[in-house]
Amino acid sequence: MEITKLDVFLYCSHCQDETLHSVQYLNHKISSTECTNCHRKLDMHLNPKRELYKEIYKRIVTKPTRLTQEYRDDLNKFLGEFPKRALSKPYRLKRYMNETRTALKKFKDGN
Ligand SMILES: [Zn+2]
């Protein structure tokens, strides 16, 4: 899971003009936009756990069913055990886990 930010010009209903907006994405979905002029913020109220679940589902869909069943049963347990699993790309996996933790933490702290 990954948070990315992009600055784009969008129409702000408060400023009644096109202004530079800071757009935050969670896994390529817009999670919030903020007008950099009046700081009016629009939150899309994405559910980070739901986005994470969908992402993991996509990643694991090709893995054996046992694993699939496990994370369906308990996402948190699955996440806890995830780093211990000897998957084929430990480095990428570690990076992915760190990104995910950071993203979840940011969301808990209110973006
Ligand atoms: Zn504005």
Tab-separated table of N, CA and C and ligand atoms in Angstrom:
chain	number	residue	atom	x	y	z
A	1	MET	N	0.854	-1.185	0.000
A	1	MET	CA	0.000	0.000	0.000
A	1	MET	C	0.895	1.241	0.000
A	2	GLU	N	0.460	2.240	-0.708
A	2	GLU	CA	1.356	3.370	-0.935
A	2	GLU	C	0.562	4.678	-0.990
A	3	ILE	N	1.107	5.703	-0.355
A	3	ILE	CA	0.506	7.035	-0.445
A	3	ILE	C	1.370	7.883	-1.371
A	4	THR	N	0.770	8.486	-2.362
A	4	THR	CA	1.507	9.388	-3.232
A	4	THR	C	0.771	10.717	-3.299
A	5	LYS	N	1.531	11.798	-3.573
A	5	LYS	CA	0.921	13.122	-3.672
A	5	LYS	C	1.253	13.753	-4.996
A	6	LEU	N	0.310	14.527	-5.488
A	6	LEU	CA	0.486	15.168	-6.781
A	6	LEU	C	-0.182	16.536	-6.704
A	7	ASP	N	0.476	17.547	-7.272
A	7	ASP	CA	-0.129	18.882	-7.326
A	7	ASP	C	-0.762	19.103	-8.691
A	8	VAL	N	-2.042	19.404	-8.687
A	8	VAL	CA	-2.755	19.644	-9.952
A	8	VAL	C	-3.672	20.853	-9.814
A	9	PHE	N	-3.973	21.475	-10.951
A	9	PHE	CA	-4.913	22.586	-10.957
A	9	PHE	C	-6.336	22.057	-11.066
A	10	LEU	N	-7.147	22.420	-10.079
A	10	LEU	CA	-8.552	22.010	-10.053
A	10	LEU	C	-9.396	23.227	-9.688
A	11	TYR	N	-10.663	23.144	-10.028
A	11	TYR	CA	-11.566	24.233	-9.672
A	11	TYR	C	-11.928	24.123	-8.188
A	12	CYS	N	-11.744	25.235	-7.463
A	12	CYS	CA	-12.107	25.258	-6.053
A	12	CYS	C	-13.397	26.062	-5.908
A	13	SER	N	-14.426	25.429	-5.316
A	13	SER	CA	-15.721	26.105	-5.202
A	13	SER	C	-15.669	27.237	-4.186
A	14	HIS	N	-14.703	27.184	-3.280
A	14	HIS	CA	-14.552	28.254	-2.291
A	14	HIS	C	-13.861	29.468	-2.899
A	15	CYS	N	-12.752	29.236	-3.581
A	15	CYS	CA	-12.020	30.326	-4.236
A	15	CYS	C	-12.705	30.749	-5.538
A	16	GLN	N	-13.591	29.940	-6.037
A	16	GLN	CA	-14.268	30.157	-7.321
A	16	GLN	C	-13.266	30.420	-8.428
A	17	ASP	N	-12.246	29.598	-8.450
A	17	ASP	CA	-11.208	29.728	-9.456
A	17	ASP	C	-10.447	28.404	-9.534
A	18	GLU	N	-9.680	28.272	-10.604
A	18	GLU	CA	-8.791	27.124	-10.678
A	18	GLU	C	-7.573	27.412	-9.820
A	19	THR	N	-7.334	26.554	-8.849
A	19	THR	CA	-6.189	26.763	-7.959
A	19	THR	C	-5.376	25.479	-7.894
A	20	LEU	N	-4.174	25.613	-7.403
A	20	LEU	CA	-3.316	24.447	-7.240
A	20	LEU	C	-3.833	23.619	-6.059
A	21	HIS	N	-4.094	22.368	-6.311
A	21	HIS	CA	-4.573	21.455	-5.274
A	21	HIS	C	-3.518	20.388	-5.007
A	22	SER	N	-3.370	20.063	-3.748
A	22	SER	CA	-2.531	18.939	-3.386
A	22	SER	C	-3.430	17.704	-3.308
A	23	VAL	N	-3.189	16.761	-4.206
A	23	VAL	CA	-4.034	15.568	-4.282
A	23	VAL	C	-3.269	14.382	-3.705
A	24	GLN	N	-3.894	13.723	-2.752
A	24	GLN	CA	-3.260	12.550	-2.144
A	24	GLN	C	-3.921	11.277	-2.651
A	25	TYR	N	-3.084	10.346	-3.062
A	25	TYR	CA	-3.584	9.068	-3.562
A	25	TYR	C	-3.229	7.951	-2.593
A	26	LEU	N	-4.141	7.034	-2.454
A	26	LEU	CA	-3.860	5.793	-1.738
A	26	LEU	C	-4.033	4.684	-2.763
A	27	ASN	N	-2.918	4.040	-3.089
A	27	ASN	CA	-2.969	3.004	-4.132
A	27	ASN	C	-3.657	3.501	-5.409
A	28	HIS	N	-3.236	4.633	-5.895
A	28	HIS	CA	-3.724	5.201	-7.163
A	28	HIS	C	-5.188	5.622	-7.130
A	29	LYS	N	-5.776	5.658	-5.948
A	29	LYS	CA	-7.124	6.199	-5.816
A	29	LYS	C	-7.012	7.502	-5.050
A	30	ILE	N	-7.779	8.511	-5.450
A	30	ILE	CA	-7.708	9.782	-4.734
A	30	ILE	C	-8.290	9.598	-3.332
A	31	SER	N	-7.503	9.938	-2.312
A	31	SER	CA	-8.013	9.831	-0.945
A	31	SER	C	-8.399	11.195	-0.399
A	32	SER	N	-7.734	12.260	-0.866
A	32	SER	CA	-8.132	13.604	-0.459
A	32	SER	C	-7.550	14.642	-1.415
A	33	THR	N	-8.201	15.798	-1.470
A	33	THR	CA	-7.660	16.929	-2.228
A	33	THR	C	-7.705	18.149	-1.314
A	34	GLU	N	-6.690	18.989	-1.441
A	34	GLU	CA	-6.663	20.201	-0.631
A	34	GLU	C	-6.265	21.384	-1.501
A	35	CYS	N	-7.089	22.432	-1.454
A	35	CYS	CA	-6.774	23.663	-2.170
A	35	CYS	C	-5.600	24.324	-1.451
A	36	THR	N	-4.530	24.623	-2.199
A	36	THR	CA	-3.360	25.221	-1.551
A	36	THR	C	-3.569	26.712	-1.291
A	37	ASN	N	-4.649	27.271	-1.833
A	37	ASN	CA	-4.944	28.685	-1.625
A	37	ASN	C	-5.758	28.905	-0.340
A	38	CYS	N	-6.933	28.249	-0.239
A	38	CYS	CA	-7.783	28.454	0.938
A	38	CYS	C	-7.715	27.270	1.916
A	39	HIS	N	-6.971	26.235	1.548
A	39	HIS	CA	-6.792	25.038	2.378
A	39	HIS	C	-8.088	24.285	2.658
A	40	ARG	N	-9.051	24.443	1.788
A	40	ARG	CA	-10.270	23.659	1.882
A	40	ARG	C	-9.910	22.232	1.493
A	41	LYS	N	-10.278	21.286	2.351
A	41	LYS	CA	-9.877	19.907	2.124
A	41	LYS	C	-11.091	19.019	1.885
A	42	LEU	N	-10.992	18.197	0.866
A	42	LEU	CA	-12.042	17.224	0.592
A	42	LEU	C	-11.481	15.837	0.856
A	43	ASP	N	-12.125	15.120	1.747
A	43	ASP	CA	-11.682	13.775	2.084
A	43	ASP	C	-12.613	12.765	1.431
A	44	MET	N	-12.041	11.813	0.719
A	44	MET	CA	-12.867	10.823	0.024
A	44	MET	C	-13.276	9.660	0.935
A	45	HIS	N	-12.776	9.702	2.167
A	45	HIS	CA	-13.102	8.671	3.153
A	45	HIS	C	-12.875	7.251	2.644
A	46	LEU	N	-11.722	7.060	2.056
A	46	LEU	CA	-11.352	5.698	1.689
A	46	LEU	C	-11.093	4.916	2.967
A	47	ASN	N	-11.437	3.667	2.929
A	47	ASN	CA	-11.133	2.817	4.060
A	47	ASN	C	-9.798	2.120	3.774
A	48	PRO	N	-8.722	2.530	4.503
A	48	PRO	CA	-7.401	1.988	4.164
A	48	PRO	C	-7.333	0.472	4.280
A	49	LYS	N	-8.051	-0.086	5.254
A	49	LYS	CA	-8.022	-1.547	5.409
A	49	LYS	C	-8.674	-2.231	4.217
A	50	ARG	N	-9.737	-1.608	3.730
A	50	ARG	CA	-10.438	-2.162	2.580
A	50	ARG	C	-9.551	-2.110	1.326
A	51	GLU	N	-8.848	-0.966	1.174
A	51	GLU	CA	-7.943	-0.837	0.031
A	51	GLU	C	-6.809	-1.854	0.128
A	52	LEU	N	-6.321	-2.026	1.347
A	52	LEU	CA	-5.243	-2.975	1.584
A	52	LEU	C	-5.716	-4.394	1.268
A	53	TYR	N	-6.897	-4.708	1.723
A	53	TYR	CA	-7.477	-6.028	1.496
A	53	TYR	C	-7.568	-6.311	-0.003
A	54	LYS	N	-8.072	-5.319	-0.737
A	54	LYS	CA	-8.212	-5.489	-2.186
A	54	LYS	C	-6.855	-5.676	-2.845
A	55	GLU	N	-5.865	-4.897	-2.353
A	55	GLU	CA	-4.522	-4.995	-2.923
A	55	GLU	C	-3.926	-6.375	-2.675
A	56	ILE	N	-4.050	-6.832	-1.440
A	56	ILE	CA	-3.496	-8.144	-1.105
A	56	ILE	C	-4.220	-9.233	-1.902
A	57	TYR	N	-5.508	-9.070	-2.008
A	57	TYR	CA	-6.292	-10.040	-2.763
A	57	TYR	C	-5.746	-10.161	-4.179
A	58	LYS	N	-5.498	-9.021	-4.797
A	58	LYS	CA	-4.976	-8.999	-6.169
A	58	LYS	C	-3.619	-9.694	-6.242
A	59	ARG	N	-2.767	-9.427	-5.228
A	59	ARG	CA	-1.423	-9.984	-5.234
A	59	ARG	C	-1.418	-11.492	-5.016
A	60	ILE	N	-2.330	-11.958	-4.209
A	60	ILE	CA	-2.270	-13.356	-3.760
A	60	ILE	C	-3.143	-14.266	-4.611
A	61	VAL	N	-3.943	-13.672	-5.455
A	61	VAL	CA	-4.943	-14.442	-6.187
A	61	VAL	C	-4.320	-15.612	-6.961
A	62	THR	N	-3.043	-15.480	-7.287
A	62	THR	CA	-2.372	-16.553	-8.019
A	62	THR	C	-1.703	-17.570	-7.093
A	63	LYS	N	-1.672	-17.266	-5.786
A	63	LYS	CA	-1.016	-18.171	-4.831
A	63	LYS	C	-1.955	-19.332	-4.474
A	64	PRO	N	-1.383	-20.354	-3.826
A	64	PRO	CA	-2.213	-21.512	-3.443
A	64	PRO	C	-3.399	-21.127	-2.567
A	65	THR	N	-4.445	-21.885	-2.618
A	65	THR	CA	-5.690	-21.562	-1.918
A	65	THR	C	-5.535	-21.510	-0.406
A	66	ARG	N	-4.633	-22.295	0.147
A	66	ARG	CA	-4.474	-22.322	1.590
A	66	ARG	C	-4.171	-20.916	2.115
A	67	LEU	N	-3.227	-20.269	1.456
A	67	LEU	CA	-2.831	-18.907	1.798
A	67	LEU	C	-4.017	-17.951	1.624
A	68	THR	N	-4.712	-18.118	0.527
A	68	THR	CA	-5.860	-17.259	0.231
A	68	THR	C	-6.908	-17.374	1.331
A	69	GLN	N	-7.176	-18.602	1.721
A	69	GLN	CA	-8.167	-18.852	2.766
A	69	GLN	C	-7.737	-18.217	4.079
A	70	GLU	N	-6.456	-18.325	4.390
A	70	GLU	CA	-5.930	-17.783	5.639
A	70	GLU	C	-6.148	-16.291	5.765
A	71	TYR	N	-5.820	-15.561	4.725
A	71	TYR	CA	-5.953	-14.107	4.873
A	71	TYR	C	-7.394	-13.676	4.808
A	72	ARG	N	-8.222	-14.480	4.170
A	72	ARG	CA	-9.648	-14.186	4.202
A	72	ARG	C	-10.166	-14.297	5.631
A	73	ASP	N	-9.663	-15.322	6.329
A	73	ASP	CA	-10.122	-15.577	7.693
A	73	ASP	C	-9.755	-14.442	8.633
A	74	ASP	N	-8.554	-13.975	8.517
A	74	ASP	CA	-8.120	-12.962	9.474
A	74	ASP	C	-7.000	-12.118	8.880
A	75	LEU	N	-7.384	-10.947	8.390
A	75	LEU	CA	-6.423	-10.073	7.718
A	75	LEU	C	-5.283	-9.665	8.647
A	76	ASN	N	-5.601	-9.334	9.895
A	76	ASN	CA	-4.569	-8.876	10.821
A	76	ASN	C	-3.558	-9.973	11.131
A	77	LYS	N	-4.068	-11.160	11.343
A	77	LYS	CA	-3.197	-12.289	11.618
A	77	LYS	C	-2.300	-12.539	10.408
A	78	PHE	N	-2.926	-12.458	9.264
A	78	PHE	CA	-2.183	-12.673	8.034
A	78	PHE	C	-1.051	-11.657	7.895
A	79	LEU	N	-1.368	-10.389	8.175
A	79	LEU	CA	-0.358	-9.334	8.064
A	79	LEU	C	0.779	-9.566	9.046
A	80	GLY	N	0.416	-10.035	10.260
A	80	GLY	CA	1.421	-10.302	11.274
A	80	GLY	C	2.377	-11.393	10.852
A	81	GLU	N	1.847	-12.367	10.122
A	81	GLU	CA	2.676	-13.501	9.729
A	81	GLU	C	3.354	-13.296	8.386
A	82	PHE	N	2.912	-12.284	7.686
A	82	PHE	CA	3.371	-12.072	6.317
A	82	PHE	C	4.901	-12.056	6.176
A	83	PRO	N	5.622	-11.267	7.033
A	83	PRO	CA	7.070	-11.182	6.829
A	83	PRO	C	7.790	-12.516	7.047
A	84	LYS	N	7.176	-13.399	7.831
A	84	LYS	CA	7.832	-14.662	8.143
A	84	LYS	C	7.768	-15.643	6.986
A	85	ARG	N	6.807	-15.405	6.114
A	85	ARG	CA	6.637	-16.329	4.998
A	85	ARG	C	7.779	-16.191	3.998
A	86	ALA	N	8.300	-17.327	3.599
A	86	ALA	CA	9.414	-17.293	2.651
A	86	ALA	C	8.880	-17.188	1.222
A	87	LEU	N	8.479	-16.009	0.866
A	87	LEU	CA	8.048	-15.802	-0.506
A	87	LEU	C	9.284	-15.516	-1.360
A	88	SER	N	9.074	-15.438	-2.657
A	88	SER	CA	10.221	-15.432	-3.565
A	88	SER	C	10.991	-14.119	-3.587
A	89	LYS	N	10.348	-13.011	-3.136
A	89	LYS	CA	11.052	-11.728	-3.248
A	89	LYS	C	11.103	-11.018	-1.904
A	90	PRO	N	11.971	-11.513	-1.011
A	90	PRO	CA	11.968	-10.957	0.357
A	90	PRO	C	12.221	-9.458	0.419
A	91	TYR	N	13.094	-8.956	-0.424
A	91	TYR	CA	13.399	-7.530	-0.337
A	91	TYR	C	12.185	-6.687	-0.719
A	92	ARG	N	11.575	-7.041	-1.842
A	92	ARG	CA	10.409	-6.290	-2.295
A	92	ARG	C	9.283	-6.384	-1.297
A	93	LEU	N	9.158	-7.552	-0.699
A	93	LEU	CA	8.108	-7.781	0.281
A	93	LEU	C	8.319	-6.902	1.510
A	94	LYS	N	9.579	-6.816	1.938
A	94	LYS	CA	9.900	-6.017	3.114
A	94	LYS	C	9.576	-4.542	2.841
A	95	ARG	N	9.954	-4.096	1.664
A	95	ARG	CA	9.681	-2.718	1.289
A	95	ARG	C	8.167	-2.458	1.253
A	96	TYR	N	7.473	-3.423	0.694
A	96	TYR	CA	6.024	-3.323	0.600
A	96	TYR	C	5.390	-3.237	1.988
A	97	MET	N	5.873	-4.062	2.912
A	97	MET	CA	5.330	-4.057	4.272
A	97	MET	C	5.602	-2.715	4.950
A	98	ASN	N	6.800	-2.182	4.746
A	98	ASN	CA	7.137	-0.894	5.357
A	98	ASN	C	6.254	0.218	4.806
A	99	GLU	N	6.060	0.217	3.497
A	99	GLU	CA	5.203	1.216	2.869
A	99	GLU	C	3.789	1.134	3.409
A	100	THR	N	3.330	-0.109	3.561
A	100	THR	CA	1.967	-0.334	4.042
A	100	THR	C	1.810	0.153	5.473
A	101	ARG	N	2.794	-0.163	6.316
A	101	ARG	CA	2.722	0.283	7.708
A	101	ARG	C	2.685	1.810	7.771
A	102	THR	N	3.558	2.452	6.989
A	102	THR	CA	3.615	3.914	6.959
A	102	THR	C	2.276	4.481	6.525
A	103	ALA	N	1.679	3.881	5.476
A	103	ALA	CA	0.419	4.374	4.955
A	103	ALA	C	-0.689	4.231	5.989
A	104	LEU	N	-0.737	3.089	6.660
A	104	LEU	CA	-1.776	2.857	7.674
A	104	LEU	C	-1.606	3.829	8.843
A	105	LYS	N	-0.378	4.069	9.231
A	105	LYS	CA	-0.082	4.956	10.349
A	105	LYS	C	-0.533	6.389	10.003
A	106	LYS	N	-0.204	6.809	8.768
A	106	LYS	CA	-0.585	8.152	8.330
A	106	LYS	C	-2.091	8.314	8.394
A	107	PHE	N	-2.804	7.272	8.016
A	107	PHE	CA	-4.248	7.361	8.023
A	107	PHE	C	-4.795	7.437	9.433
A	108	LYS	N	-4.183	6.693	10.343
A	108	LYS	CA	-4.601	6.732	11.749
A	108	LYS	C	-4.391	8.125	12.333
A	109	ASP	N	-3.271	8.767	11.943
A	109	ASP	CA	-2.949	10.095	12.456
A	109	ASP	C	-3.751	11.199	11.753
A	110	GLY	N	-4.675	10.803	10.885
A	110	GLY	CA	-5.493	11.791	10.189
A	110	GLY	C	-4.796	12.370	8.973
A	111	ASN	N	-4.267	11.512	8.159
A	111	ASN	CA	-3.504	11.832	6.946
A	111	ASN	C	-2.273	12.658	7.259
B	1	ZN	ZN	-9.695	27.270	-2.528
